[in-house]
Coordinates of C-alpha atoms in Angstrom, one line a residue:
X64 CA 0.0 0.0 0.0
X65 CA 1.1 3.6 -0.5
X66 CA 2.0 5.4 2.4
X67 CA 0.8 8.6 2.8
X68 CA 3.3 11.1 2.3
X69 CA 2.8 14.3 4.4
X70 CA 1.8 16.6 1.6
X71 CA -0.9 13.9 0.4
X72 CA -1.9 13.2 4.1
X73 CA -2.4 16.9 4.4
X74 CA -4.0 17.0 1.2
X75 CA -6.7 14.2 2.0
X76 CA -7.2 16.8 5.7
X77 CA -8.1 19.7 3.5
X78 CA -10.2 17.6 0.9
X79 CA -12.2 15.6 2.8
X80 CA -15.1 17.6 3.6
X81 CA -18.8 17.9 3.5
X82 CA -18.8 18.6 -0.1
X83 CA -17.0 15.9 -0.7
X84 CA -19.0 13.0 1.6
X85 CA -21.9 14.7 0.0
X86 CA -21.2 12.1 -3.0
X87 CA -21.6 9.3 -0.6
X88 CA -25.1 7.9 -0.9
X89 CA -25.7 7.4 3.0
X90 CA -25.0 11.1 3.6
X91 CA -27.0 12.6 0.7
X92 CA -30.2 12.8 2.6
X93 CA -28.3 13.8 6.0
X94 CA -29.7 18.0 7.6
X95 CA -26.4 18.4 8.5
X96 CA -22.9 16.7 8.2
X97 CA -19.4 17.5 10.3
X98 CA -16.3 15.9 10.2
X99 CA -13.6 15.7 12.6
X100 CA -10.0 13.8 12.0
X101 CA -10.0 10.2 14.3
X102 CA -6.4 9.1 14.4
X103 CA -4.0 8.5 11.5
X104 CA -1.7 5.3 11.3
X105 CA 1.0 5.6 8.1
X106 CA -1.2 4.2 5.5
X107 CA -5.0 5.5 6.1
X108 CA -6.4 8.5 8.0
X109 CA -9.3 7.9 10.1
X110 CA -12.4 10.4 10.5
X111 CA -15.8 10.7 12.5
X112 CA -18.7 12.0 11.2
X113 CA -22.1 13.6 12.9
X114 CA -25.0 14.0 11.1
X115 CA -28.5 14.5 11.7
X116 CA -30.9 12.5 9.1
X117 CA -33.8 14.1 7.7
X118 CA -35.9 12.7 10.7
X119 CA -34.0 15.2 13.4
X120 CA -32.0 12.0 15.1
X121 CA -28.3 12.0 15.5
X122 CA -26.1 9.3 13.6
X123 CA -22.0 9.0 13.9
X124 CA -20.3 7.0 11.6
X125 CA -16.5 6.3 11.2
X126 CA -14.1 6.4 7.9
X127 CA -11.1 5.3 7.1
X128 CA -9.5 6.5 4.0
X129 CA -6.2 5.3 1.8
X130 CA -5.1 6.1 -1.5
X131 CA -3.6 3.7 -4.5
X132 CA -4.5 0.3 -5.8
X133 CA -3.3 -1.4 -2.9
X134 CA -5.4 0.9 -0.5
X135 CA -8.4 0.2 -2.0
X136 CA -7.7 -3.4 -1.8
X137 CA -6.6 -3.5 2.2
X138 CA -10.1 -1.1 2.4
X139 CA -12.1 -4.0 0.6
X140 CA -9.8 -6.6 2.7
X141 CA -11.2 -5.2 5.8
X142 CA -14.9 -5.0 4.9
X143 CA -15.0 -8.1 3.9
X144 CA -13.3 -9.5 7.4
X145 CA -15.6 -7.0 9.3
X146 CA -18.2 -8.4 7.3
X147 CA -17.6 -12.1 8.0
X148 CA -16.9 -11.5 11.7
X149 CA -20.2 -9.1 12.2
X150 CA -22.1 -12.6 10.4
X151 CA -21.2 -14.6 13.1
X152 CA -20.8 -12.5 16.5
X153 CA -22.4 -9.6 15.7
X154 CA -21.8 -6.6 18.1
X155 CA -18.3 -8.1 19.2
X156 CA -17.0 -5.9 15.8
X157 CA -18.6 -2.4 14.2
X158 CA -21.1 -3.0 12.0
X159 CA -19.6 -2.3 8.4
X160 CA -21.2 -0.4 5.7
X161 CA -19.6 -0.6 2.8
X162 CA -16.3 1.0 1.0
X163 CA -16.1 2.6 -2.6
X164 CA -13.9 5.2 -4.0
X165 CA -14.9 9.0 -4.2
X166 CA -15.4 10.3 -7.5
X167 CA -14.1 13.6 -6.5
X168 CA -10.7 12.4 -5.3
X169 CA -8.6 10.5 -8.1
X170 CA -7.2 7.4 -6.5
X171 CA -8.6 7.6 -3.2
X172 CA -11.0 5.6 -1.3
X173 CA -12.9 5.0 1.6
X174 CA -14.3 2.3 4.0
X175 CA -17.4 3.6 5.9
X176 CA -18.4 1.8 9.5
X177 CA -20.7 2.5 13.1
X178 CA -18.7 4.9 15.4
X179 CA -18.3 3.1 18.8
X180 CA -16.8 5.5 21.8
X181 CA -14.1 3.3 22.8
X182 CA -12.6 3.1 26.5
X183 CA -8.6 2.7 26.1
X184 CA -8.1 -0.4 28.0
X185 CA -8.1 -4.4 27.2
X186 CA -11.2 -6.1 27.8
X187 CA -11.4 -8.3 30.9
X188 CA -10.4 -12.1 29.9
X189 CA -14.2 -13.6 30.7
X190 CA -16.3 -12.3 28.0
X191 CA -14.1 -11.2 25.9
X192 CA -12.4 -14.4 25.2
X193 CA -15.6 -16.1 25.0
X194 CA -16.4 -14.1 22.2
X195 CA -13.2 -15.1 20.7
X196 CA -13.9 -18.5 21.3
X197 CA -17.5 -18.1 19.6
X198 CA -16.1 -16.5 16.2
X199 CA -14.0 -19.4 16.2
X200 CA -15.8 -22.1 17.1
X201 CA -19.1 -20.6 15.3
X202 CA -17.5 -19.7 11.8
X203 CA -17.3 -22.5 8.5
X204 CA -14.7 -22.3 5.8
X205 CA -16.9 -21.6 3.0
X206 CA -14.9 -24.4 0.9
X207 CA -13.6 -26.1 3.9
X208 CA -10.3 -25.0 3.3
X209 CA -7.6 -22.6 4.5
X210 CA -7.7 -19.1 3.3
X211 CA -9.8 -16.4 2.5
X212 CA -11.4 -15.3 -0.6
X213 CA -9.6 -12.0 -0.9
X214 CA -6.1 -10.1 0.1
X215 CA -6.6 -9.1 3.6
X216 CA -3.6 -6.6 5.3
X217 CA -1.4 -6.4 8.1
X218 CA -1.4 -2.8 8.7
X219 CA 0.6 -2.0 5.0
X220 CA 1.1 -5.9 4.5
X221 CA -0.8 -7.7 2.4
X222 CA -1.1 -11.4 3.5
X223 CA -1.0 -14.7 1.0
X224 CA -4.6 -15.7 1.6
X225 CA -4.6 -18.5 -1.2
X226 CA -7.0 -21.2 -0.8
X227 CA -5.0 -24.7 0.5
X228 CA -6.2 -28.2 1.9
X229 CA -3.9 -28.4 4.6
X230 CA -3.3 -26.1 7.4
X231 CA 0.3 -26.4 7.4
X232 CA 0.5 -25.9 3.3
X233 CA -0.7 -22.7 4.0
X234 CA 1.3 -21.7 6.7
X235 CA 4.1 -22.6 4.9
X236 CA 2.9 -20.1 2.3
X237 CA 2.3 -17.4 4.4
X238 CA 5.4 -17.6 5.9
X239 CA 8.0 -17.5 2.9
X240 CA 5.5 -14.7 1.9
X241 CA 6.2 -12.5 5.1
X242 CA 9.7 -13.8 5.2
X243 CA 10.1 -12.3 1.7
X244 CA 8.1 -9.1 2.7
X245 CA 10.9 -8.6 5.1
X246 CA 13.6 -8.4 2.5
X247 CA 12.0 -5.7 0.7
X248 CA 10.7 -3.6 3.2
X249 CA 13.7 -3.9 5.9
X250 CA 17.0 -4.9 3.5
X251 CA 19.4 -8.2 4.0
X252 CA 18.8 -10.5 6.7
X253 CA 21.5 -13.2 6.1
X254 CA 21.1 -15.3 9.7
X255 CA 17.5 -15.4 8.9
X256 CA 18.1 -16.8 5.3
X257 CA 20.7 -19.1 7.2
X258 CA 18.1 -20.6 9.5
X259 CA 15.2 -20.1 7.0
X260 CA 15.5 -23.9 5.8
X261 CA 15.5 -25.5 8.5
X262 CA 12.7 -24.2 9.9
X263 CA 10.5 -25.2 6.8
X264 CA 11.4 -28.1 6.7
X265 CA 11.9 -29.3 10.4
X266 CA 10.3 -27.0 12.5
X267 CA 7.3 -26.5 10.6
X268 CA 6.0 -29.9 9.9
X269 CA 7.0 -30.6 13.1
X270 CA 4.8 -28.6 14.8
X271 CA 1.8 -28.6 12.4
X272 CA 1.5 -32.1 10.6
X273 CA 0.8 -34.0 14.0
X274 CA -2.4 -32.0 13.9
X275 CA -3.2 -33.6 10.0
X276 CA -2.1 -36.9 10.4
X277 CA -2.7 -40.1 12.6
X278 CA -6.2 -39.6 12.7
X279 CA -6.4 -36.0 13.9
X280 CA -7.6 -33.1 11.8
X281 CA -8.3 -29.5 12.2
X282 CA -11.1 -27.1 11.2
X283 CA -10.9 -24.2 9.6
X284 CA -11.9 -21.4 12.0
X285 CA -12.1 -17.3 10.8
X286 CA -9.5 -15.6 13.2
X287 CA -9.6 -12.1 12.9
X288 CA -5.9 -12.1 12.0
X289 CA -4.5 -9.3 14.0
X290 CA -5.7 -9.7 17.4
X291 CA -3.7 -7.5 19.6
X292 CA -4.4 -4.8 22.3
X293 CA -4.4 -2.5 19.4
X294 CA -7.3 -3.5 18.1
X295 CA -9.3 -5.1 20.8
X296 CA -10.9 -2.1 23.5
X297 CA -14.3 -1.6 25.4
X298 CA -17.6 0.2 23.8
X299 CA -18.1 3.0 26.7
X300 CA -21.5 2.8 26.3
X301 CA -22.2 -0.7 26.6
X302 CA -19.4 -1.9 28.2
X303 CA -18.8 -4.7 26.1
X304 CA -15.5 -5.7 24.4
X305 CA -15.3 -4.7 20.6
X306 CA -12.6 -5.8 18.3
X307 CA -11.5 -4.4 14.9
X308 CA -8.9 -3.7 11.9
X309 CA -9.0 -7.4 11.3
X310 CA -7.2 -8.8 8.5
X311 CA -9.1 -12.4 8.6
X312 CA -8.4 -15.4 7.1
X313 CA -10.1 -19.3 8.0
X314 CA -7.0 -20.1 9.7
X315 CA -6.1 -23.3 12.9
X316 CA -7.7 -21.4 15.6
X317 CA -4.8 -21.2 17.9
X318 CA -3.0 -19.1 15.5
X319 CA -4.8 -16.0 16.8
X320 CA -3.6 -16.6 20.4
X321 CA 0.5 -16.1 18.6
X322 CA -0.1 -12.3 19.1
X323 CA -1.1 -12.8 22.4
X324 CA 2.3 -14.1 23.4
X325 CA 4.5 -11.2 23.3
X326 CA 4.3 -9.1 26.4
X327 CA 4.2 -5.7 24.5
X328 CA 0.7 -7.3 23.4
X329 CA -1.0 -6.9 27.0
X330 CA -2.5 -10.4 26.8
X331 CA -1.7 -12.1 30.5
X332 CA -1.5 -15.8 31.0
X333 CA -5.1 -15.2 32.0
X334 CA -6.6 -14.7 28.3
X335 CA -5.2 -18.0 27.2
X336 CA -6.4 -19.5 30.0
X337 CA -10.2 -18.0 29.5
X338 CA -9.9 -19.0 26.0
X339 CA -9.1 -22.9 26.6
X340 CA -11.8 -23.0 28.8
X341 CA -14.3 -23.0 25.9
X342 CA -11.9 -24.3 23.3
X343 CA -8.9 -27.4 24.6
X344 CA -5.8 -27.1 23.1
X345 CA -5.3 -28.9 20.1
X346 CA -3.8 -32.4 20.4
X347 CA -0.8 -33.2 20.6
X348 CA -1.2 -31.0 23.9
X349 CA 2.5 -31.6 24.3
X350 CA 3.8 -29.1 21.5
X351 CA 1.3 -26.1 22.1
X352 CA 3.8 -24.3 23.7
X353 CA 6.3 -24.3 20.9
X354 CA 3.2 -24.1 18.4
X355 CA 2.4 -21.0 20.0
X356 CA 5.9 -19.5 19.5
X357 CA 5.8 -20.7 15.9
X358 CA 3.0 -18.4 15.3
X359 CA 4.1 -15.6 17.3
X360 CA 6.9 -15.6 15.0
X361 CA 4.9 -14.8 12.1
X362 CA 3.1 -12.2 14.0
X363 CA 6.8 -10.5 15.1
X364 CA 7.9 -11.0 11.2
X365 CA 5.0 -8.9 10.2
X366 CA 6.1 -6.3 13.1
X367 CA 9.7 -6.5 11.5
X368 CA 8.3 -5.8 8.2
X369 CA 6.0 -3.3 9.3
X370 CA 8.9 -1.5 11.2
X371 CA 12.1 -1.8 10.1
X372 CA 13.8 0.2 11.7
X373 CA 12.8 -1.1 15.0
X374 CA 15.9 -4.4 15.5
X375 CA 14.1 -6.2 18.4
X376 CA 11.4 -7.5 16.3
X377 CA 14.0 -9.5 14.2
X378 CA 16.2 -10.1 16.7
X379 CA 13.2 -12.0 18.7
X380 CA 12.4 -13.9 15.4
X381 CA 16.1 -15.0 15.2
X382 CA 16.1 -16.1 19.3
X383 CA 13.0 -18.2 18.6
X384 CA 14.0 -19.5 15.1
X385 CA 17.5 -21.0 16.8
X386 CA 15.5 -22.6 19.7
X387 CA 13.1 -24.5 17.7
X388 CA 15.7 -25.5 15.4
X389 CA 18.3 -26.8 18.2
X390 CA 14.8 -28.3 19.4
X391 CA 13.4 -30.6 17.0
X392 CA 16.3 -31.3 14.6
X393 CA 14.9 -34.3 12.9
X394 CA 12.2 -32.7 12.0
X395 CA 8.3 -34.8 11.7
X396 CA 10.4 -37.7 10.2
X397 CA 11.8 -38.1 14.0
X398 CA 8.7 -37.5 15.1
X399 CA 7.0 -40.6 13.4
X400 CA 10.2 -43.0 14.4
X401 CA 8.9 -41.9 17.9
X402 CA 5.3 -43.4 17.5
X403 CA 6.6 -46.4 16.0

């Protein structure tokens, strides 16, 4: 995705204005309309807007906007996860309304959702890791396969969401594809591309296949994709938890806890623990640990890529990399000997 430069984040404050959501169809009947800026990572800016409809009642919306192709696309990748999240837990996410580009502004586009007032704080582990549980437990791989039926993004990133039988297959896949995303966005990483085969083709099946074989077999579950305390906070006028920016995929359902596991993510000992209490750890119970580091690591390669210039994301990747290697360095193949 392009990131906004200054000049054409300062250009999208000066354009977007009434005039131009008057093009929007859901604010064409509205008495009155006001905008106000709502927060602005690198590669979107983020509104509210007021309005009164033609009844005299108050609505509030919120918009995100991003420019280029690949803007668009992480707009559309986000209503659709919205989307398929709102479809199966309902108030646990906005409620999206659609995206679209503006006719008005060449090459820019929006994503449109209900404005929540959010309390700054992570959402106590009971409830809000039930709902968790629920989205996964509750959700069905329209082809009962892995994947998702469009790009979705990390933040900039935008994840390999092809289709694939197996869950490891695609994990596989997803991790070259950050690994890669890496190289381009944060230069040479020569211990990582020292270590990188060993870990696809020991570590990995390793950890993953025992789920797919002998009898066992996981279902695909949505995750939102990007669970962290980032995107996870309370609705002050409910008090309910609320989660959002999801980049989703139908994923093993114990991926989403990865981002729970580093500590700058907030997520005590106390939301894993909430979560199994609805869903058990998958069998073998023995390797969750180590499968839980496995997918922190993609979670900390997508920090890495996101922000380069930050070291400790990579050097956390390497420290977890040479453990599982030194760990399990015959691979499944020893695995299997083992069960003989």
């Amino acid at each position: 995705m392009e990131r906004l430069s200054n000049l054409t984040a300062a250009k999208l404050k000066a354009t977007i204005d009434v005039d131009i959501l008057s093009e929007i169809p859901l604010f064409q009947q509205a008495q009155t309309i006001e905008i106000t800026s709502h927060g602005s990572p690198n590669w979107a800016r983020s509104y509210r807007i007021d309005t009164k409809n033609k009844e005299g009642v108050d609505e509030t919306y919120f918009m995100k906007v991003s420019v280029g192709d690949q803007g668009r696309e992480a707009l559309k990748g986000e209503l659709e996860s919205t989307s398929q999240i709102h479809n199966v837990v309902g108030n646990f996410t906005p409620k999206p309304i659609g995206c679209d580009s503006f006719k008005a502004l060449p090459n820019a586009h929006y994503y449109l959702c209900t404005f929540y007032d959010l309390a700054e704080e992570l959402p106590e582990p009971t409830e809000f890791c039930a709902k968790v549980a629920a989205l996964h437990a509750n959700s069905k791989s329209p082809n009962g396969k892995f994947g998702f039926h469009v790009v979705t993004y990390n933040g900039d990133l935008p994840q390999e969401n092809g289709y694939t039988d197996t869950w490891e297959e695609f994990f596989v896949n997803g991790f070259k594809h950050v690994l890669n995303l890496n190289i381009q966005r944060g230069g040479p990483w020569e211990e990582m591309e020292r270590l990188k085969p060993d870990m696809l083709s020991k570590v990995i099946p390793r950890l993953l296949r025992p789920m797919e074989t002998g009898g066992r077999s996981i279902r695909p579950s949505l995750v939102h994709g990007d669970l962290w305390c980032g995107n996870a906070a309370v609705d002050m006028r409910t008090n309910l938890p609320l989660i959002y920016d999801p980049s989703s995929f139908y994923a093993h359902n114990e991926y989403e806890l990865g981002n729970w596991r580093p500590e700058r993510n907030k997520f005590s000992r106390s939301y894993f623990t909430a979560y199994h209490s609805h869903i058990p750890k998958s069998a073998p119970e023995g390797d969750y640990d180590d499968r839980n580091a496995l997918y922190s690591m993609r979670f900390n390669l997508q920090a890495a890529a996101l922000f380069p210039k930050v070291t400790s994301f990579r050097e956390s990747v390497i420290t977890d990399m040479k453990r599982l290697i030194a760990k399990y360095p015959g691979g499944y193949e020893q695995y299997e000997k083992s069960l003989a």
